Amino acid sequence: FNGNPKEKSGQSTYERMDGLVNMWCPMSTALDEKAQALRAARGDDSWWYVCCAPKHPKANLMVHWAGAAHRVLFWQQKQRGINGFLYWSAIYWDPKFTRDPWTNIRTFEFHGGAYGDGSLVYPGDRVGINGPVTSIRLELLRDGMDDFEYLTMFEKLRGKEAMQALISKATNDLN
């Protein structure tokens, strides 16, 4: 879910959906850390996602952002106790916006254009490969997922407090 966390009812999405779902997957911009943690503590799955938002400087997978933004997303995920990450597509190319992703990575008309949203691999025929070619963003995403696992191992060895202290050296909030 995304968007306005409180509707006309005065209830947040977490409140309205409580008891109806057991897998929570808000967009990172709509994350209510307390509500998410409460649901995770009772055994519900806790995931999050990014897409055309959040905007810079928040972590996302857009092509025109620094690579650290792609990787730190998973440090932030671990910091908040979120155990899953959803990404809607790795191969999206809309010919309305681009015919050649090697020269134009724009994927959406969204607040001036989204560059690379939903597209983490390129068609290999342009470079003589029969199949997909990974983007640097996909490789950074994989590295971030590896970091998540390393942080999980670190937490098991040193404890949650030490893990949180380590992560806080790199990121403290979602900005």
PDB file of C-alpha atoms in Angstrom, residues 59 61 64-65 74 91 93 96 109 120 125 136 142 149 169:
ATOM      1  CA  ALA A  59      16.804   5.104  -1.297  1.00  0.00           C
ATOM      2  CA  LEU A  61      16.550   1.925  -7.662  1.00  0.00           C
ATOM      3  CA  HIS A  64      20.239   8.461 -12.094  1.00  0.00           C
ATOM      4  CA  TRP A  65      20.834   8.049  -8.333  1.00  0.00           C
ATOM      5  CA  PHE A  74      18.708  -3.165   2.423  1.00  0.00           C
ATOM      6  CA  ILE A  91      12.237  -6.225 -17.513  1.00  0.00           C
ATOM      7  CA  TRP A  93      10.225  -1.300 -21.241  1.00  0.00           C
ATOM      8  CA  LYS A  96       5.873   4.764 -25.635  1.00  0.00           C
ATOM      9  CA  GLU A 109       5.980   9.730 -17.308  1.00  0.00           C
ATOM     10  CA  LEU A 120      16.988  -3.966 -14.112  1.00  0.00           C
ATOM     11  CA  ASP A 125      21.032  -8.455 -28.699  1.00  0.00           C
ATOM     12  CA  ILE A 136      24.829  -2.217 -12.441  1.00  0.00           C
ATOM     13  CA  ARG A 142      22.182  -8.192  -5.160  1.00  0.00           C
ATOM     14  CA  GLU A 149      22.366 -11.505   5.061  1.00  0.00           C
ATOM     15  CA  LYS A 169      27.093   4.496  10.987  1.00  0.00           C
TER      16      LYS A 169
END
